[in-house]
mmCIF file of C-alpha atoms in Angstrom:
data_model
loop_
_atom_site.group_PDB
_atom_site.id
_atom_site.type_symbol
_atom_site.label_atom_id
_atom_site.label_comp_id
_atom_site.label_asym_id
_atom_site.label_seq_id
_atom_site.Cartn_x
_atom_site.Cartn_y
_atom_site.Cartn_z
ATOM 1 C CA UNK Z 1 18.763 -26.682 22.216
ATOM 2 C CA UNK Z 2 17.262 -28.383 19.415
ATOM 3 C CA UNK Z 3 13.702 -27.797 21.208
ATOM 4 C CA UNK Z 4 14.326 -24.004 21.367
ATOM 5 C CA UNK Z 5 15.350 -24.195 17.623
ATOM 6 C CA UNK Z 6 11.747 -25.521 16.719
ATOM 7 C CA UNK Z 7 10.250 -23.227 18.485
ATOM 8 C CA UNK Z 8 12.059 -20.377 16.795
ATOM 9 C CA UNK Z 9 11.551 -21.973 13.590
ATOM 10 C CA UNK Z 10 7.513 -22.057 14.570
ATOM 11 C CA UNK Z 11 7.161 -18.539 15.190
ATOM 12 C CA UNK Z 12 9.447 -17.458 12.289
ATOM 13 C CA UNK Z 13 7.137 -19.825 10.050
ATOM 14 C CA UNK Z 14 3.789 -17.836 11.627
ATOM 15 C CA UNK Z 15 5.246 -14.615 11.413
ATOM 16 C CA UNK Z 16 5.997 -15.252 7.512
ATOM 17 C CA UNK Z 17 2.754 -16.462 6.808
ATOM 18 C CA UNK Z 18 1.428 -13.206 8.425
ATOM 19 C CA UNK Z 19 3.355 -11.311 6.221
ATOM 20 C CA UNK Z 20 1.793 -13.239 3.322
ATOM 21 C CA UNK Z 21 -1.392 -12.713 4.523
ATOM 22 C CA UNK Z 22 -0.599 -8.841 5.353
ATOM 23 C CA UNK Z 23 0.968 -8.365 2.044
ATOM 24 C CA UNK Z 24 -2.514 -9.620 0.370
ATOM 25 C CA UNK Z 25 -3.911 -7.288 1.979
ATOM 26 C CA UNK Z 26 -2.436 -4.431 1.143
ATOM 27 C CA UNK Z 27 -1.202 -4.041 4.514
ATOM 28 C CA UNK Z 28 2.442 -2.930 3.539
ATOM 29 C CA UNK Z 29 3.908 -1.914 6.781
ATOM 30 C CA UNK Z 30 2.675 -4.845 8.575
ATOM 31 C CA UNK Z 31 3.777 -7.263 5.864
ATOM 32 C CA UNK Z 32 7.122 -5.554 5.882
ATOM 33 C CA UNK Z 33 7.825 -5.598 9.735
ATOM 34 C CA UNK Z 34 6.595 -9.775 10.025
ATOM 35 C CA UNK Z 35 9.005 -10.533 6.851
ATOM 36 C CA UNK Z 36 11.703 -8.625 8.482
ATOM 37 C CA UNK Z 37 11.064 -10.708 11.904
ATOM 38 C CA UNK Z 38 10.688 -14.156 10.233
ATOM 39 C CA UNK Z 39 14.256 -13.479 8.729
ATOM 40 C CA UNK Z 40 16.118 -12.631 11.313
ATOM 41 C CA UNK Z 41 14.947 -15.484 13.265
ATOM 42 C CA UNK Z 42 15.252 -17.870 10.075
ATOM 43 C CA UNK Z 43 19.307 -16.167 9.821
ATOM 44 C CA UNK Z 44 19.500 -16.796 14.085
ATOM 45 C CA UNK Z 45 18.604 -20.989 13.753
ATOM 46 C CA UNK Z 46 20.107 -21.224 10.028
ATOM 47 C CA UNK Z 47 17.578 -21.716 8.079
ATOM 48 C CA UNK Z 48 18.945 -20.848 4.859
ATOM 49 C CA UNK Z 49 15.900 -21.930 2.929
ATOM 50 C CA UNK Z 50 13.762 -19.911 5.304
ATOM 51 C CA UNK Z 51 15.659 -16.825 4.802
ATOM 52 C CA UNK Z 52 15.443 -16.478 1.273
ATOM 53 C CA UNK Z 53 11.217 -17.374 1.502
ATOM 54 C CA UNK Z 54 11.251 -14.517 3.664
ATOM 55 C CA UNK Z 55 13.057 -12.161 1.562
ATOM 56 C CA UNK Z 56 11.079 -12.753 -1.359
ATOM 57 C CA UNK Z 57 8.224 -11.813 0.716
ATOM 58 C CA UNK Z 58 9.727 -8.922 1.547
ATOM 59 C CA UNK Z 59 10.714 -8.109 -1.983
ATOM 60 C CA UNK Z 60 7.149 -8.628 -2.765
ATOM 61 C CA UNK Z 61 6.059 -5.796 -0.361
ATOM 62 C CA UNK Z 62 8.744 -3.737 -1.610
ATOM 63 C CA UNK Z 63 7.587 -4.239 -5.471
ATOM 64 C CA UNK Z 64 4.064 -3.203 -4.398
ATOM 65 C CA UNK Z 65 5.465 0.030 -3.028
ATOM 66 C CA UNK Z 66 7.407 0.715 -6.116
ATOM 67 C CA UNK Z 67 10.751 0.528 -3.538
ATOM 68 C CA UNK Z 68 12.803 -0.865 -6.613
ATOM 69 C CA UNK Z 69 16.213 -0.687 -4.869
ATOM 70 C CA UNK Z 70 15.103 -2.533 -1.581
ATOM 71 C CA UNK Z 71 13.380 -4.926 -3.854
ATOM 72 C CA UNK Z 72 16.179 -5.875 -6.195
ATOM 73 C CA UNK Z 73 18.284 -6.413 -3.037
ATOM 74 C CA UNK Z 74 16.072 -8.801 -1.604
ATOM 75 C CA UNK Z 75 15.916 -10.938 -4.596
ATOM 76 C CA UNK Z 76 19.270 -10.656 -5.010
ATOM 77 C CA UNK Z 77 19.884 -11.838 -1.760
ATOM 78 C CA UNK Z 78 17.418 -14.986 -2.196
ATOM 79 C CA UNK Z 79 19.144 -15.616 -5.454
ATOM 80 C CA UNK Z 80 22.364 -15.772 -3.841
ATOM 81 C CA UNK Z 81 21.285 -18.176 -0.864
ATOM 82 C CA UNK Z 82 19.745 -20.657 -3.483
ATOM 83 C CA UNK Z 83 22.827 -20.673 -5.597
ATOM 84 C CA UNK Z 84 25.101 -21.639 -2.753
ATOM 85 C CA UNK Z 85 22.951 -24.528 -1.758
ATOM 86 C CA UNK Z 86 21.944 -25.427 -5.057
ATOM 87 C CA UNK Z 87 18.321 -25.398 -5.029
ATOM 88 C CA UNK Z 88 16.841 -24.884 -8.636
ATOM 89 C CA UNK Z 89 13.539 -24.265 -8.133
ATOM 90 C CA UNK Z 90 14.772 -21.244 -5.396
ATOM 91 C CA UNK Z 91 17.433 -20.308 -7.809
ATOM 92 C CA UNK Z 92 14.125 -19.548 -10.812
ATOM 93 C CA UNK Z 93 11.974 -18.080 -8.433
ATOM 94 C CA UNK Z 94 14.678 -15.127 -7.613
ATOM 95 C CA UNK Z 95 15.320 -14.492 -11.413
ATOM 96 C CA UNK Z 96 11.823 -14.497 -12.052
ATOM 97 C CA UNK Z 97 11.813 -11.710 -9.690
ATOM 98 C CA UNK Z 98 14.451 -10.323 -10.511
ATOM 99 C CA UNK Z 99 12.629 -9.939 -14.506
ATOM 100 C CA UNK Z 100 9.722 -8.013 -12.723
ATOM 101 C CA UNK Z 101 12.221 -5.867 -11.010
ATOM 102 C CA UNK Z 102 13.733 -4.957 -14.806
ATOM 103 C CA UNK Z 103 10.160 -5.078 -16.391
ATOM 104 C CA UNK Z 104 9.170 -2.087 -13.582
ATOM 105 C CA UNK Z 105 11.886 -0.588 -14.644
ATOM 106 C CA UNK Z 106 11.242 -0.761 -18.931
ATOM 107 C CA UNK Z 107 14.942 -3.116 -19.318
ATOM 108 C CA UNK Z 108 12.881 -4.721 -21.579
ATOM 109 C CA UNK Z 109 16.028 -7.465 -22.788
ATOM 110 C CA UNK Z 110 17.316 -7.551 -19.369
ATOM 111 C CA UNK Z 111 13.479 -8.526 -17.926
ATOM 112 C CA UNK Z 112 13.121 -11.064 -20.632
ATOM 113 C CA UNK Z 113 16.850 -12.804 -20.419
ATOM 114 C CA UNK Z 114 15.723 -13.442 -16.803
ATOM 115 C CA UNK Z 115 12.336 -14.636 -17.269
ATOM 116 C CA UNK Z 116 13.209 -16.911 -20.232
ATOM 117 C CA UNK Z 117 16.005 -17.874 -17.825
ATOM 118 C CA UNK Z 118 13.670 -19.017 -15.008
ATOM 119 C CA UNK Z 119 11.437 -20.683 -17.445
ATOM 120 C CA UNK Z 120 14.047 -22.969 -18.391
ATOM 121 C CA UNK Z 121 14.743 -23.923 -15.248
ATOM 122 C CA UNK Z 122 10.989 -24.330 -14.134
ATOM 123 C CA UNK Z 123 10.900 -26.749 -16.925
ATOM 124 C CA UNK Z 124 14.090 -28.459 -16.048
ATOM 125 C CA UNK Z 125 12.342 -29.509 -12.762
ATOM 126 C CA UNK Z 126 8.769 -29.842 -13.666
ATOM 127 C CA UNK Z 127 7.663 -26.952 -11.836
ATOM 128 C CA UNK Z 128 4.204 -26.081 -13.935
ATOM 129 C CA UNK Z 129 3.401 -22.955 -12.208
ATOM 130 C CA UNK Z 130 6.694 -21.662 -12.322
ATOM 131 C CA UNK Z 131 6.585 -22.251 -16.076
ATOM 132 C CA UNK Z 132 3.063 -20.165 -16.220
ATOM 133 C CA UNK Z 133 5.028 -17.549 -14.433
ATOM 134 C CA UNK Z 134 7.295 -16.964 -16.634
ATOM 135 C CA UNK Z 135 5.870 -17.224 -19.797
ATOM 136 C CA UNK Z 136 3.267 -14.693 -17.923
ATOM 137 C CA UNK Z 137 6.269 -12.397 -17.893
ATOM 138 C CA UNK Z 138 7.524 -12.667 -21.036
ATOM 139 C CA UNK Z 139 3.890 -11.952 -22.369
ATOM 140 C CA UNK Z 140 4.465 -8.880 -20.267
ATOM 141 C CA UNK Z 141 7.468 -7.787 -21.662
ATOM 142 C CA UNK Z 142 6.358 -8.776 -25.364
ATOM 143 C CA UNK Z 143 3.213 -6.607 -24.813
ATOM 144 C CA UNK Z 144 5.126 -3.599 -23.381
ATOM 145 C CA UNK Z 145 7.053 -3.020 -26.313
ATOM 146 C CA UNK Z 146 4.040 -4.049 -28.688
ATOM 147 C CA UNK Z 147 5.031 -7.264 -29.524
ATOM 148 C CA UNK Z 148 1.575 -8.123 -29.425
ATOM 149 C CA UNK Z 149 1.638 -12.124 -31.332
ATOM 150 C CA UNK Z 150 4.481 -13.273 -28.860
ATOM 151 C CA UNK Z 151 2.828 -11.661 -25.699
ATOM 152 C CA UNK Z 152 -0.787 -13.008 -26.603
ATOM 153 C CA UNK Z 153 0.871 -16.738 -27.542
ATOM 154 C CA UNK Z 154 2.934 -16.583 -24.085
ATOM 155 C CA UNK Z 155 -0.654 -15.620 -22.326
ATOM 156 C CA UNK Z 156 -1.977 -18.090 -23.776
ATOM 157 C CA UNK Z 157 0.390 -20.944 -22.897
ATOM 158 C CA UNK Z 158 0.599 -19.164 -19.277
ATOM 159 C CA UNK Z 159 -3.589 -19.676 -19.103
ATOM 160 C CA UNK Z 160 -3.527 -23.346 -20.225
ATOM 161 C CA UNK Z 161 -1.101 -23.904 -17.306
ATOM 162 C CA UNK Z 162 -2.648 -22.234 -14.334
ATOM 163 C CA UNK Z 163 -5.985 -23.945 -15.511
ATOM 164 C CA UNK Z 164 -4.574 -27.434 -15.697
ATOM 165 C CA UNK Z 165 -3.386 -26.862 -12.216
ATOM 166 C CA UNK Z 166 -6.014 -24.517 -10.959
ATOM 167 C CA UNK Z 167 -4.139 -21.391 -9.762
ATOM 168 C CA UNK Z 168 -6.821 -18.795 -9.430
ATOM 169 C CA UNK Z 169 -4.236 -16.060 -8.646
ATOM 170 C CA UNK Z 170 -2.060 -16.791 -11.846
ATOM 171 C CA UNK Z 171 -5.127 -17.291 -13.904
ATOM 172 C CA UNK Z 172 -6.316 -13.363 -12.589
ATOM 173 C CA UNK Z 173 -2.932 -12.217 -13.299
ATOM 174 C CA UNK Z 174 -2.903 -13.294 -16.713
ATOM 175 C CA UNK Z 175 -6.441 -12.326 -17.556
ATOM 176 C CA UNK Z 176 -5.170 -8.718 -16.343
ATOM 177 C CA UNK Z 177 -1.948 -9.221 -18.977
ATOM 178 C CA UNK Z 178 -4.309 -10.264 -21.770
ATOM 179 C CA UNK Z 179 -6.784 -7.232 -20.739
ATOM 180 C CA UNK Z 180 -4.123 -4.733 -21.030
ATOM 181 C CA UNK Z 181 -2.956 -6.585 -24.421
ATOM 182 C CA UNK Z 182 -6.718 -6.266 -25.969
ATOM 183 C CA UNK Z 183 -7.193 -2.700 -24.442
ATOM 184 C CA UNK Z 184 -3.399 -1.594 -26.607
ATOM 185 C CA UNK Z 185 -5.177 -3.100 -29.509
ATOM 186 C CA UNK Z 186 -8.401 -1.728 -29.278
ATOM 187 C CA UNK Z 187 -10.410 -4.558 -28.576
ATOM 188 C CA UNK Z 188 -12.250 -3.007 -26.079
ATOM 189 C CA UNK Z 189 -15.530 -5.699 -25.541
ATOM 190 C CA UNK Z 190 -12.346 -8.404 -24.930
ATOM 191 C CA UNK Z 191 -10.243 -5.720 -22.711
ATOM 192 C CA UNK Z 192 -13.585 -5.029 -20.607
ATOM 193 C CA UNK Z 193 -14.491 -8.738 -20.218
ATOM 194 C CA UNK Z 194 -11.168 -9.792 -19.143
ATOM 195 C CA UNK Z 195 -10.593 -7.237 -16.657
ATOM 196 C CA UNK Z 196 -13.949 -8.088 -15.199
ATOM 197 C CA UNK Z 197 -13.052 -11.699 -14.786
ATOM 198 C CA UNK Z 198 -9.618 -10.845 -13.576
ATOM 199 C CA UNK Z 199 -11.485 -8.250 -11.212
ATOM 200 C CA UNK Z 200 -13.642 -11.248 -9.753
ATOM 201 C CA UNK Z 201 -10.974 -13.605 -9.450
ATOM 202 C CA UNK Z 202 -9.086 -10.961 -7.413
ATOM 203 C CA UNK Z 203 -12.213 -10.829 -5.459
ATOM 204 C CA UNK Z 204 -12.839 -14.617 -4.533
ATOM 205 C CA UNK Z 205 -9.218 -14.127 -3.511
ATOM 206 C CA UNK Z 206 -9.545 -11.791 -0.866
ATOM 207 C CA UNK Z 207 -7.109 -9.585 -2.846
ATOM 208 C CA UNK Z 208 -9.345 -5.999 -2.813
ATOM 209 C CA UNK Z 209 -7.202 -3.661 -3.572
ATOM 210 C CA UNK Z 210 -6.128 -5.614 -7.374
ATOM 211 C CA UNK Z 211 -9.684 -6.342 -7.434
ATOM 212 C CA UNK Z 212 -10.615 -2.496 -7.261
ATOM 213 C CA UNK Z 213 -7.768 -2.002 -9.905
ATOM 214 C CA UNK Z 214 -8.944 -4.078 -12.563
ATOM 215 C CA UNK Z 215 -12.596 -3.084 -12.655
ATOM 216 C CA UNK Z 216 -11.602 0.840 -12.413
ATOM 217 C CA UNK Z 217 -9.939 -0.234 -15.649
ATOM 218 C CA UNK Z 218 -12.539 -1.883 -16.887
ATOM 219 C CA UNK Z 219 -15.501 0.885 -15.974
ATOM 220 C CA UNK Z 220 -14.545 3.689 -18.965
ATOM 221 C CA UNK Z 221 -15.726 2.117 -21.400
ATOM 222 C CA UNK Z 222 -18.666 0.023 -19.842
ATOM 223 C CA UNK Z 223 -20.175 3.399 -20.718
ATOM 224 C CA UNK Z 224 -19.280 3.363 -24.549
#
């Protein structure tokens, strides 16, 4: 029995990581179907943990196809298996999810409740990237409704963070945030040369399509 379990668990770990690597990709329907596979094989040996990686991966691929209902049910779900066995870090990882849900969505208080919610519990268990994410999102939500001094000091304090530790992927997102923030205030030199970093970050990542996204942004007014 317990043989047959690991060998579940194996090919439920493999077919998450495909999803991961489908979902970076762009690769939607793919990422979607191994997520989907991983969990019900994670649910079959009960892997509660498991589960709730997987459905955050497949509330990823939902968020990247705008599917806002199917994605807030996913997190929700995660958020739910954490609670019940208590892991924190789990637990901030859903309601930082959860915030880009509401941010998607313009609940602007809602989005930052959750995010400064998260945060607190990153820091409670020294999780530094978690921390960068959610000051990241709060920067988002400050800059949406043109709070511009609280989004540019929680960018900032996000990019110290994913520096220290070297994560390329949250340094590109928050390069993006801070592009968007400089294009809203008409700083166009400092919108164009962060979106071109971002872009090339993206790039070394593997991540095209974001890639594509951020130096489309970037290109009207390489021509000013």
């Amino acid at each position: 029995m317990s043989a047959r379990i690991g060998d579940e668990l194996l090919q439920a770990d493999a077919l998450h990581g495909l999803g991961q690597v489908y979902r970076l990709q762009s690769k939607f329907t793919e990422a979607e179907e191994s997520f989907t596979q991983a969990q019900a094989i994670f649910a079959r040996i009960g892997d509660d943990l498991g589960q709730t990686h997987a459905s955050l991966g497949l509330g990823s691929v939902y968020r990247s196809q705008s599917k806002y209902p199917e994605e807030e049910e996913s997190f929700t779900r995660a958020q739910e298996i954490y609670a019940r066995v208590c892991v924190d870090w789990g637990r901030a990882n859903a309601l930082n999810e959860q915030g880009e849900i509401s941010l998607a969505q313009s609940k602007y208080p809602e989005a930052e409740q959750l995010f400064s919610r998260a945060h607190k519990i990153y820091a409670r268990i020294g999780s530094e990237e978690g921390r960068a994410n959610g000051l990241r999102g709060l920067g988002h939500v400050y800059r949406r409704q043109s709070e511009f001094t609280e989004a540019e000091e929680s960018y900032i304090r996000a990019q110290e963070i994913y520096t220290r530790i070297d994560c390329r992927l949250g340094r590109a997102n928050t390069l993006r945030g801070i592009g968007e923030l400089r294009r809203e205030q008409d700083s166009k030199a400092e919108a164009v040369s962060h979106c071109i970093r971002a872009g090339e970050l993206y790039m070394d990542l593997g991540m095209i399509t974001d890639a594509e996204s951020c130096l489309r942004s970037a290109k009207p007014y390489l021509s000013e």
